[in-house]
PDB file of C-alpha atoms in Angstrom:
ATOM      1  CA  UNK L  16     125.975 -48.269-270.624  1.00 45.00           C
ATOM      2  CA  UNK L  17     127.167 -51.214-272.843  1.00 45.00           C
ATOM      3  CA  UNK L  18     125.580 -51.609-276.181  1.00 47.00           C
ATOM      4  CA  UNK L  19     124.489 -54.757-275.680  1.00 44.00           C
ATOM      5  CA  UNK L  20     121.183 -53.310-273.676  1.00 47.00           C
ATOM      6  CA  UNK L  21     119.986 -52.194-277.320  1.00 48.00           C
ATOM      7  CA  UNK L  22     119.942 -55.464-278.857  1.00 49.00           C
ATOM      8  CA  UNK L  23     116.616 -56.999-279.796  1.00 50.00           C
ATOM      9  CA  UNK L  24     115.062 -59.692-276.681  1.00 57.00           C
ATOM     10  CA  UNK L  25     117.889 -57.691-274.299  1.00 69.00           C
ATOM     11  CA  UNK L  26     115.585 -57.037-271.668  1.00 89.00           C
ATOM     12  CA  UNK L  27     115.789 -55.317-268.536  1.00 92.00           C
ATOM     13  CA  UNK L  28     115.657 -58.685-266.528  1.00 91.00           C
ATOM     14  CA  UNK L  29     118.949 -59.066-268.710  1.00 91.00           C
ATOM     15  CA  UNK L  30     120.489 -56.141-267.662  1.00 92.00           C
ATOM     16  CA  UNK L  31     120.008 -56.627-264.164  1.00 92.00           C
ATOM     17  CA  UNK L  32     122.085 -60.250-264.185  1.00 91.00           C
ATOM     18  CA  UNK L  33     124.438 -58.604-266.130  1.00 92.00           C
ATOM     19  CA  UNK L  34     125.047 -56.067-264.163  1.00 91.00           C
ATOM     20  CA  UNK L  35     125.024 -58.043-260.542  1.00 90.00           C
ATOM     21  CA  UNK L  36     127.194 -60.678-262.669  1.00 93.00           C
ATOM     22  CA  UNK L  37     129.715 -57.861-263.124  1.00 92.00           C
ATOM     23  CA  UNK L  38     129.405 -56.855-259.272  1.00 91.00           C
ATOM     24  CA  UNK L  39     130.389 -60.667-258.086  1.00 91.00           C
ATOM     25  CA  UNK L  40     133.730 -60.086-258.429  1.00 90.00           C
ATOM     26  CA  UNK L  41     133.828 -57.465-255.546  1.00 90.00           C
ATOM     27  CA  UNK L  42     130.441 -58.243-253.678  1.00 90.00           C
ATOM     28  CA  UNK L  43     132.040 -59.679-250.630  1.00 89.00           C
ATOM     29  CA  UNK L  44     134.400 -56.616-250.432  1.00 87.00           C
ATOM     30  CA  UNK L  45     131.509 -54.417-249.053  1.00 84.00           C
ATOM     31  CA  UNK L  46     129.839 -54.069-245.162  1.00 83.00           C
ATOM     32  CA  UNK L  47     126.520 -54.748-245.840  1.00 86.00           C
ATOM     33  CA  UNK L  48     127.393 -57.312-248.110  1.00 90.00           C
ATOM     34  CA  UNK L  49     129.384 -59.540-246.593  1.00 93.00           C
ATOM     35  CA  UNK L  50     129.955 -60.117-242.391  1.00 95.00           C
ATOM     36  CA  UNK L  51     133.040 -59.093-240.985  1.00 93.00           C
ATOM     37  CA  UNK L  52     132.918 -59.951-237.700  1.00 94.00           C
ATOM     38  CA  UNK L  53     130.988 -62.354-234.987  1.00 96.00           C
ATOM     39  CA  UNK L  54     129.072 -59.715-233.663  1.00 96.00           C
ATOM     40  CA  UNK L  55     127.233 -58.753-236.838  1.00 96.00           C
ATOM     41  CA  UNK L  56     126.675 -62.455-237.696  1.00 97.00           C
ATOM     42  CA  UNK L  57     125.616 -62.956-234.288  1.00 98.00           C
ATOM     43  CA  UNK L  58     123.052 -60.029-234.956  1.00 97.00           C
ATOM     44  CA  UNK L  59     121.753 -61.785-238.104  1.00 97.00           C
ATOM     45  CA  UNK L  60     121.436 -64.788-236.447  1.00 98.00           C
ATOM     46  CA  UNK L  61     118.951 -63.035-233.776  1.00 98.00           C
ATOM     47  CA  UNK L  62     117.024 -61.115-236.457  1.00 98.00           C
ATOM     48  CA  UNK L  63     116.517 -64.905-238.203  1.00 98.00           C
ATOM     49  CA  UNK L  64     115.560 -66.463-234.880  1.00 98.00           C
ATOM     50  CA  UNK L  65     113.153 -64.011-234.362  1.00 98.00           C
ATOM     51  CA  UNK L  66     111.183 -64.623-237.235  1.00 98.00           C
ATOM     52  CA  UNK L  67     111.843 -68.220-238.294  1.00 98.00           C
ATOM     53  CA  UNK L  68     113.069 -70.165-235.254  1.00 98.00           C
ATOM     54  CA  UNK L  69     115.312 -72.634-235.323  1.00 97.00           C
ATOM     55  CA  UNK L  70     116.079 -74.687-238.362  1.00 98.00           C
ATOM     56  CA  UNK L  71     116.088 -78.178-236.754  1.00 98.00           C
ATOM     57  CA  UNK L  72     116.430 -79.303-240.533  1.00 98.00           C
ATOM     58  CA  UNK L  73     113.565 -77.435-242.481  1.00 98.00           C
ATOM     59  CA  UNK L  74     113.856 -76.606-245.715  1.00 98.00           C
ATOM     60  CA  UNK L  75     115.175 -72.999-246.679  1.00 98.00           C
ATOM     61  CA  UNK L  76     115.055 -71.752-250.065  1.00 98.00           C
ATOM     62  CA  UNK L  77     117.353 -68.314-250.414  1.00 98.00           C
ATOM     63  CA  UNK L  78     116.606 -66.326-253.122  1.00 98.00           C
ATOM     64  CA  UNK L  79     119.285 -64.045-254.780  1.00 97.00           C
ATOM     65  CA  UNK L  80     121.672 -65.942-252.443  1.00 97.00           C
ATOM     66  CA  UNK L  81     124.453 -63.939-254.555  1.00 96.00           C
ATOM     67  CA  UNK L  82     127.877 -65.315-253.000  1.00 97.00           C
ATOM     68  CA  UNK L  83     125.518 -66.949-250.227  1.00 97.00           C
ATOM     69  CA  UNK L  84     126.211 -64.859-247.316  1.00 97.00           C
ATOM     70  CA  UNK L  85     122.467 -65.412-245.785  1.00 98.00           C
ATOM     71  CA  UNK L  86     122.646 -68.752-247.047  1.00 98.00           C
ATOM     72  CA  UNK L  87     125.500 -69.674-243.983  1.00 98.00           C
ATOM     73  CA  UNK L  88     122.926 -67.692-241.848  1.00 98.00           C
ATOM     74  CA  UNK L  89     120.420 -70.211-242.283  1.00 98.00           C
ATOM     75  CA  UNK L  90     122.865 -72.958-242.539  1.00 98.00           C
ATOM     76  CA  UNK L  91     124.443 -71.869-239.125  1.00 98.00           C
ATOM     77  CA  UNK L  92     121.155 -71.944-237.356  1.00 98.00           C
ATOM     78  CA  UNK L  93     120.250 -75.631-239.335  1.00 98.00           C
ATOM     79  CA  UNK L  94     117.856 -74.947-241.900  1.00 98.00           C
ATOM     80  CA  UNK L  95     118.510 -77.060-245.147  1.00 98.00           C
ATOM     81  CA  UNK L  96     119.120 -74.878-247.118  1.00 98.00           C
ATOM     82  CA  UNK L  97     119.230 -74.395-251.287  1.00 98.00           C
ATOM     83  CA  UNK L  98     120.582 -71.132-252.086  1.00 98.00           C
ATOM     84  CA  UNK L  99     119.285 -69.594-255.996  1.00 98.00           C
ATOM     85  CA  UNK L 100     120.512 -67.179-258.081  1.00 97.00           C
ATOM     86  CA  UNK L 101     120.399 -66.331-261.839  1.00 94.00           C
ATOM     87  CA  UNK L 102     123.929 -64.822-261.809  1.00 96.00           C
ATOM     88  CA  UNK L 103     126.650 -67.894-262.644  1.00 96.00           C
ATOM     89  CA  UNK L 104     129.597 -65.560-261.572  1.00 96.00           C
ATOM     90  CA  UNK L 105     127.362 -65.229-258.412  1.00 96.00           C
ATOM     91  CA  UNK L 106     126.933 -69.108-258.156  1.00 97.00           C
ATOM     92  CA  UNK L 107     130.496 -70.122-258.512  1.00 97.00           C
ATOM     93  CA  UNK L 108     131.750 -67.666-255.954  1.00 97.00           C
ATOM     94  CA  UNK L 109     128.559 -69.117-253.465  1.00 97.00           C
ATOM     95  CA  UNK L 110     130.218 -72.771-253.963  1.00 97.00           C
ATOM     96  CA  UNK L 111     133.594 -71.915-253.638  1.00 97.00           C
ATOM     97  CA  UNK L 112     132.829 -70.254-250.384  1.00 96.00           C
ATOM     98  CA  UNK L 113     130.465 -73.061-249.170  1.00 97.00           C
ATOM     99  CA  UNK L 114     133.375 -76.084-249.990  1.00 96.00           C
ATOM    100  CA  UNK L 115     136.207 -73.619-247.987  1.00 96.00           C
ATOM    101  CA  UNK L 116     134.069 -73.872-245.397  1.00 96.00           C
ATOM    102  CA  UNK L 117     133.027 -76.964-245.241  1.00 96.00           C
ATOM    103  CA  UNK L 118     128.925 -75.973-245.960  1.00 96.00           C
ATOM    104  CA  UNK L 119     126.420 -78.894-247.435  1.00 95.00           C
ATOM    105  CA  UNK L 120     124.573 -76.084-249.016  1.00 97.00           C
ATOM    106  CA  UNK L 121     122.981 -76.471-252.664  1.00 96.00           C
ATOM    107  CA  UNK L 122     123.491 -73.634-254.669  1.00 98.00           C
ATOM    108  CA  UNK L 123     121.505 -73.934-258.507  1.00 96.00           C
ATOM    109  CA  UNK L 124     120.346 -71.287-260.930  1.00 96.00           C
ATOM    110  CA  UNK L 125     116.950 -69.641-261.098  1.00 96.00           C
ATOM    111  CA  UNK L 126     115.204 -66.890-261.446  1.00 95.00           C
ATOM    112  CA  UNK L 127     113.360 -65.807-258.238  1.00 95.00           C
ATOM    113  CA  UNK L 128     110.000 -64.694-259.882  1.00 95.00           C
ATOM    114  CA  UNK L 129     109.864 -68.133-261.658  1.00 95.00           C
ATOM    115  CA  UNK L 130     111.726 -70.675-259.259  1.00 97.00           C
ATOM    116  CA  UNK L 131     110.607 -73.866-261.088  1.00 96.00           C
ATOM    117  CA  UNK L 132     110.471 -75.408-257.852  1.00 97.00           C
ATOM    118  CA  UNK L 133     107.902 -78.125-256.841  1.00 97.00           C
ATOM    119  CA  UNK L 134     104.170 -76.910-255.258  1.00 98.00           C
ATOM    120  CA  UNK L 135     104.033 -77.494-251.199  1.00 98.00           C
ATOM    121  CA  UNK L 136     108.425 -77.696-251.336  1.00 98.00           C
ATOM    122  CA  UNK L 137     109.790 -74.954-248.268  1.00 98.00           C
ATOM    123  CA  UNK L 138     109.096 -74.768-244.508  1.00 98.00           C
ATOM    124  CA  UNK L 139     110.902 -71.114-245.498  1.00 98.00           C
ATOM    125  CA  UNK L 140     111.974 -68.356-248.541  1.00 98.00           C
ATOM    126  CA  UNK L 141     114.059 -66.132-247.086  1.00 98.00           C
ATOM    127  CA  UNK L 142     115.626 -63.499-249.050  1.00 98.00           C
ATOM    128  CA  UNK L 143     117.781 -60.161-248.764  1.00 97.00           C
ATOM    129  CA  UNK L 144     118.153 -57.057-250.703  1.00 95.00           C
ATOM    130  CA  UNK L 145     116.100 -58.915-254.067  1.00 96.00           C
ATOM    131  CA  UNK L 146     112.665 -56.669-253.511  1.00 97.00           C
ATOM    132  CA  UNK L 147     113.664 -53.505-254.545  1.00 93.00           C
ATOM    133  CA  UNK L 148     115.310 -54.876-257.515  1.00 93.00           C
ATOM    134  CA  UNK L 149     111.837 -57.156-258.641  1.00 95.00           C
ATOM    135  CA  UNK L 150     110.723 -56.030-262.261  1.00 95.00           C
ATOM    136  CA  UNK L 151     107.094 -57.643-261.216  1.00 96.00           C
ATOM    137  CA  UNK L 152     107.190 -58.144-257.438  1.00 97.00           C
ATOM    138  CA  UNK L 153     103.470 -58.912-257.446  1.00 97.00           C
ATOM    139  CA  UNK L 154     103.970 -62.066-259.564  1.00 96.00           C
ATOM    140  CA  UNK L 155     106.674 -62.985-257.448  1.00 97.00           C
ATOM    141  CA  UNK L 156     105.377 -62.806-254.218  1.00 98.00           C
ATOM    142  CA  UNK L 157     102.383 -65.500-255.855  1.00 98.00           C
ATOM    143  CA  UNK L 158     105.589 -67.681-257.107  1.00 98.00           C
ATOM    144  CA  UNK L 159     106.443 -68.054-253.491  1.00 98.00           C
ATOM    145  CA  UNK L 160     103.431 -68.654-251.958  1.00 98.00           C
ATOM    146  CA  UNK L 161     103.323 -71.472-254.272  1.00 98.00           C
ATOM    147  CA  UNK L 162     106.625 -73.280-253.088  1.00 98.00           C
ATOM    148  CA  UNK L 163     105.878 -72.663-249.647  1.00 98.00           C
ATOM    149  CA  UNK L 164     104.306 -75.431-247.268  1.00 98.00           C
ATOM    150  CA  UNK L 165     101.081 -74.474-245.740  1.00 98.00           C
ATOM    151  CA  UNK L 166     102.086 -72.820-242.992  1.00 98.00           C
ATOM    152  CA  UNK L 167     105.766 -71.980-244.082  1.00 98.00           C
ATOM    153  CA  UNK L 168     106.981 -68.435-243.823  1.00 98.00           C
ATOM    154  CA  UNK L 169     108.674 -66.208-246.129  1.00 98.00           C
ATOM    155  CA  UNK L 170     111.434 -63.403-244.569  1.00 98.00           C
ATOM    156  CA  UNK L 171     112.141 -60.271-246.739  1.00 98.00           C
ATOM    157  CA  UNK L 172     114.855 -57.813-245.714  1.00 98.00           C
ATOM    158  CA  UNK L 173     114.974 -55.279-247.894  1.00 96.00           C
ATOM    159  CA  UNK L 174     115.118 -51.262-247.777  1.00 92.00           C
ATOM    160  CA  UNK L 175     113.891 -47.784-249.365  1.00 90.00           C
ATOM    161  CA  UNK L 176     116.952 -46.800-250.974  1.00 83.00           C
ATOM    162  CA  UNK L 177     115.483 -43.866-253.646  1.00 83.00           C
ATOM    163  CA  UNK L 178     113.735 -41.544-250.795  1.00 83.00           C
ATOM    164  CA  UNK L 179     117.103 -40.447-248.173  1.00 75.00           C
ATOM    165  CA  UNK L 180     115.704 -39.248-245.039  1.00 76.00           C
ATOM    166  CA  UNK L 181     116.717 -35.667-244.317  1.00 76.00           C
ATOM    167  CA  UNK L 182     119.296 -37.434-241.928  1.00 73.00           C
ATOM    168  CA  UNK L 183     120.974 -39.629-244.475  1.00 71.00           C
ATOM    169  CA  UNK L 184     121.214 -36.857-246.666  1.00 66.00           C
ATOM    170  CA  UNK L 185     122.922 -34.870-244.127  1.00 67.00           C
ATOM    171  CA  UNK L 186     125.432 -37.715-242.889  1.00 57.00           C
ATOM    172  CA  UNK L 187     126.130 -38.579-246.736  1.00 68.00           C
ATOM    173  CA  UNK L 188     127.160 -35.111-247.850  1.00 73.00           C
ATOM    174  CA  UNK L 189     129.857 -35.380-244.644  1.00 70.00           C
ATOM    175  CA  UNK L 190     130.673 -38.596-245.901  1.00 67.00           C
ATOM    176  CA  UNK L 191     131.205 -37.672-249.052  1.00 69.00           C
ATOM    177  CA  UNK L 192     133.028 -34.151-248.431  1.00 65.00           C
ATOM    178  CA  UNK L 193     135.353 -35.968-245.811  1.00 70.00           C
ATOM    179  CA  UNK L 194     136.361 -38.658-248.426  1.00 72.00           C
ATOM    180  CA  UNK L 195     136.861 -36.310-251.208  1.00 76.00           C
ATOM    181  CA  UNK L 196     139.046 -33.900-248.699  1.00 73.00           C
ATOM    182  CA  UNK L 197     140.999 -37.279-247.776  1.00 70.00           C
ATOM    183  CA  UNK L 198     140.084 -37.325-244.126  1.00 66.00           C
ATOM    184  CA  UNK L 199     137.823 -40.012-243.898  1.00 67.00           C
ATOM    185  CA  UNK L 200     138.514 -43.495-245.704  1.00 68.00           C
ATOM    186  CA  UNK L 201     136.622 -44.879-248.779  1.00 67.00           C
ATOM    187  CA  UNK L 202     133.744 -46.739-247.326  1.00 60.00           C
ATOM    188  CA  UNK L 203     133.524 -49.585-250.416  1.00 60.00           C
ATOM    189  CA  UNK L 204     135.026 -50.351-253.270  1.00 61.00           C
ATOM    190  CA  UNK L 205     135.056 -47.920-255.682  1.00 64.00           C
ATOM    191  CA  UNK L 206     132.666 -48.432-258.652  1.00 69.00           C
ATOM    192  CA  UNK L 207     133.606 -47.205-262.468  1.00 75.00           C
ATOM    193  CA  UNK L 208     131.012 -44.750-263.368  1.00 81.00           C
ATOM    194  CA  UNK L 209     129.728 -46.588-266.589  1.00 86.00           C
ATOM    195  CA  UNK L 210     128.355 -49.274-263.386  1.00 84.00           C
ATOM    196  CA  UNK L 211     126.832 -46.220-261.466  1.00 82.00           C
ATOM    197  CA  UNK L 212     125.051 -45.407-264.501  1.00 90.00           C
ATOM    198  CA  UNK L 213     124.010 -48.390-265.326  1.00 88.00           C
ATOM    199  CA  UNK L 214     122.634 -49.216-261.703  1.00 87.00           C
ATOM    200  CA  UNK L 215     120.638 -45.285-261.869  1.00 89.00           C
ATOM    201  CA  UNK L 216     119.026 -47.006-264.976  1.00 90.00           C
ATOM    202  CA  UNK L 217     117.706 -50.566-263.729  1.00 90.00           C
ATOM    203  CA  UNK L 218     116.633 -48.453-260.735  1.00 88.00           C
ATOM    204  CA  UNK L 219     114.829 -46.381-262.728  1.00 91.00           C
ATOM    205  CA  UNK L 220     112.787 -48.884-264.102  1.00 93.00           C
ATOM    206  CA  UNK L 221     111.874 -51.379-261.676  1.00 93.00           C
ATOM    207  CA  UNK L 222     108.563 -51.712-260.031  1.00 94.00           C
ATOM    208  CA  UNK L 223     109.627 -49.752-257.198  1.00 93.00           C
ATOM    209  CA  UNK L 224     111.667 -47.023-259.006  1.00 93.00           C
ATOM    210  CA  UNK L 225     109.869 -44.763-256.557  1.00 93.00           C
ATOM    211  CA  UNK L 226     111.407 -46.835-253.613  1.00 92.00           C
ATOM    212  CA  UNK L 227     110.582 -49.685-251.818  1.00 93.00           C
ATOM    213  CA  UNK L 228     108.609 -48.632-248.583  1.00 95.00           C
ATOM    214  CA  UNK L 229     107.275 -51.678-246.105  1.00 96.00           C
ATOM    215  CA  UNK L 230     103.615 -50.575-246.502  1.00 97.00           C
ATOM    216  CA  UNK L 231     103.606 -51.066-250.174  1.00 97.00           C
ATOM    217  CA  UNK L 232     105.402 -54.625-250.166  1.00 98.00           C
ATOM    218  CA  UNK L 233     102.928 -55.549-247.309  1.00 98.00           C
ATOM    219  CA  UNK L 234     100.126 -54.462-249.515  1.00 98.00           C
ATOM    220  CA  UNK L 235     101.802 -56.763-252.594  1.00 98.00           C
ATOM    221  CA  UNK L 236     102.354 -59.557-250.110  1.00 98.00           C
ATOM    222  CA  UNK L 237      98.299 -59.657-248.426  1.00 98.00           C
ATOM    223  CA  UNK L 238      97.024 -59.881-252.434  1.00 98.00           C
ATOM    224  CA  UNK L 239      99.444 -62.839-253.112  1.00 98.00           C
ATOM    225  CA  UNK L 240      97.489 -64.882-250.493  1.00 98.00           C
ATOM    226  CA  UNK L 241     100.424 -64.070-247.688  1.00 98.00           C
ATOM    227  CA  UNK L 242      98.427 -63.677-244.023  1.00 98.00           C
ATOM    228  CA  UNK L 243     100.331 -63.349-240.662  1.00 98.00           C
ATOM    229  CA  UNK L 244     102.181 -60.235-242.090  1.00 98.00           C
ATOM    230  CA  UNK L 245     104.696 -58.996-239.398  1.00 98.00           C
ATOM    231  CA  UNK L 246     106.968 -55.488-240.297  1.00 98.00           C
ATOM    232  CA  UNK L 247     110.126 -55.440-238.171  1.00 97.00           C
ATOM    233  CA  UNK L 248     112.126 -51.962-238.410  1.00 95.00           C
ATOM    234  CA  UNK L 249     114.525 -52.838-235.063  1.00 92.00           C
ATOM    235  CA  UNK L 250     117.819 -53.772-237.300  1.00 93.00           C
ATOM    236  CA  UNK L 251     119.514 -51.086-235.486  1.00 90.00           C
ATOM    237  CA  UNK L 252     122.006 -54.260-233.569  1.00 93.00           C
ATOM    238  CA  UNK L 253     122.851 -55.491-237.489  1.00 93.00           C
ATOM    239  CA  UNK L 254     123.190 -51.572-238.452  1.00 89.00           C
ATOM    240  CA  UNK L 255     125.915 -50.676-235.537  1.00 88.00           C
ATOM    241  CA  UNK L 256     127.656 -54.141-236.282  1.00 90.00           C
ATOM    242  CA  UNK L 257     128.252 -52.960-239.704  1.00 87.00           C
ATOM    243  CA  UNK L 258     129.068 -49.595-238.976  1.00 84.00           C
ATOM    244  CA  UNK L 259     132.569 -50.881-237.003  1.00 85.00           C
ATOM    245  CA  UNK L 260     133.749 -51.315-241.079  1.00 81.00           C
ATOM    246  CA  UNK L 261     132.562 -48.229-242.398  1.00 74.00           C
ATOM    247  CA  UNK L 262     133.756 -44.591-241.297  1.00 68.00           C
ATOM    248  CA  UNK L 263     131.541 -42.856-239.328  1.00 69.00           C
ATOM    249  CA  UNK L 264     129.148 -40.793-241.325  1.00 64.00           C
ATOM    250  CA  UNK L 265     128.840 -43.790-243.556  1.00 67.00           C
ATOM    251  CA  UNK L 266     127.275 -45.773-240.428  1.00 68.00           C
ATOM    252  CA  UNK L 267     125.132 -42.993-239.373  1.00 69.00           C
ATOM    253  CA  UNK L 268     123.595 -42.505-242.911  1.00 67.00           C
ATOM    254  CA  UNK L 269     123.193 -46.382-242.798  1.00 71.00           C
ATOM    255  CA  UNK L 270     121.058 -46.005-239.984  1.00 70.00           C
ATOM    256  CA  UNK L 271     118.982 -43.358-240.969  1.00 66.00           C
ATOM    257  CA  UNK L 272     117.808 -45.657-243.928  1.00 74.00           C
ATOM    258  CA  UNK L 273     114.103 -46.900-244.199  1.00 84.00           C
ATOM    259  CA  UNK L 274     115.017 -50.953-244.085  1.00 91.00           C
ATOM    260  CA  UNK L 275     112.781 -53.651-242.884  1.00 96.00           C
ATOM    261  CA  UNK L 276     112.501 -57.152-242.128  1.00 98.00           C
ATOM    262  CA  UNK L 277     108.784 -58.447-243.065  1.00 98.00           C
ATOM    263  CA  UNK L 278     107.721 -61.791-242.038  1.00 98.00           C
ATOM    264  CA  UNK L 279     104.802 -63.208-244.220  1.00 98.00           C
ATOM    265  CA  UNK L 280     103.193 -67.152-243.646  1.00 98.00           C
ATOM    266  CA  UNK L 281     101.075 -69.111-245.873  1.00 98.00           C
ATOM    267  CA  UNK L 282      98.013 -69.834-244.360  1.00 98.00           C
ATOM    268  CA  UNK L 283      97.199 -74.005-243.275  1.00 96.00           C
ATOM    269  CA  UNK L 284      94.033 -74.000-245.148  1.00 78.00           C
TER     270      UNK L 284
END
């Protein structure tokens, strides 16, 4: 780990942009990261509909939009949509891809446990894979029942990945002893190991070092204020979509994951 986590006011907020800053350059290289095909983003687009509706112009607010891969979700459905991240490699990436493809999608940096974003602002905050990396989920979860309307919804989709079901354990090892053996193909870009380290030791020491299971965010969410609380575990459509791009033990670990979509509203009153 670099020896700039040791200096004085280096923080482990700090280390976590820096090391998601580092991952930009390859982010959109991974399934599960990026789509890579219709079908999957077809997928997403039913898991959004499901919870949200339509966008018919409402305001979406994605947070940890990264290169802005959920942000096109909601732009493709026709939310409005502001995408926020506190990772400028991140950022710059997220607008390059938005102007290739022709996207009017705002992309600004933030920090999504202290937005700065007006009271009363979002019909929606959606946001992907940011829980189990929250150093104070508790205070976030209050930060977005601020910007949200009265009656506006927050989506999470997010995932347990400390506690592998006997399953996943099972499917990785395969996975793992087929790549090393050379007969199955590398299912991601490789990572040096000074980054594996380094991502063992913000995991370590986030709030949910211990994993972050659906009951427990539900619990964090119902003392924020958050009513209407809704726990989908039916991603199985997005989880075979994605598995087309990995090999096959890969996918079937994948879908022996504990991952969750939880749907959250602010109440009217």
């Amino acid at each position: 780990m670099s020896d700039v986590a040791t200096r004085p006011n280096y923080d482990l907020r700090d280390e976590i942009k820096a090391y998601w800053s580092e991952r930009a350059a390859t982010f959109d290289l991974s399934p599960g990261h990026e789509i890579f095909s219709e079908e999957e983003r077809a997928a997403w687009h039913r898991l959004i509909l499901r919870h949200l509706g339509e966008g018919s112009g409402r305001s979406a607010l994605d947070l940890a939009s990264g290169t802005g891969v959920v942000s096109h979700l909601l732009d493709d459905l026709g939310f409005r949509v502001a995408g926020m991240d506190w990772s400028e490699p991140m950022l710059e990436r997220a607008r390059q891809k938005a102007k290739s493809r022709g996207r009017d999608i705002s992309f600004r940096m933030g920090d999504a446990e202290n937005t700065m974003e007006p009271d009363d602002h979002y019909d929606v905050v959606v946001n992907r894979h940011l829980v189990w990396t929250l150093v104070d989920p508790a205070a976030a979860f209050r930060e977005w029942l601020r910007v949200l309307k009265p009656g506006g919804r927050v989506l999470i989709v997010d995932g347990d990945f400390v506690n592998a079901t006997r399953l996943e354990r099972f499917f990785s090892s395969l996975n793992v002893w087929g790549q090393r053996v050379g007969l199955l193909r590398p299912d991601a870009p490789s990572q040096p190991r000074e980054m594996l380290e380094t991502h063992r030791s913000i995991l370590a020491r986030v709030h949910f070092s211990q994993g972050a299971r659906a009951e427990a965010v539900v619990g964090l969410l119902r003392a924020a204020g958050f009513a209407d609380i809704t726990v989908d575990t039916d991603l199985g459509e997005i989880h075979r979509m994605q598995a087309k791009n990995w090999n096959l033990f890969k996918g079937l670990a994948r879908r022996s994951q504990h991952r969750f979509a939880i749907r959250a509203s602010k109440p009217v009153a």
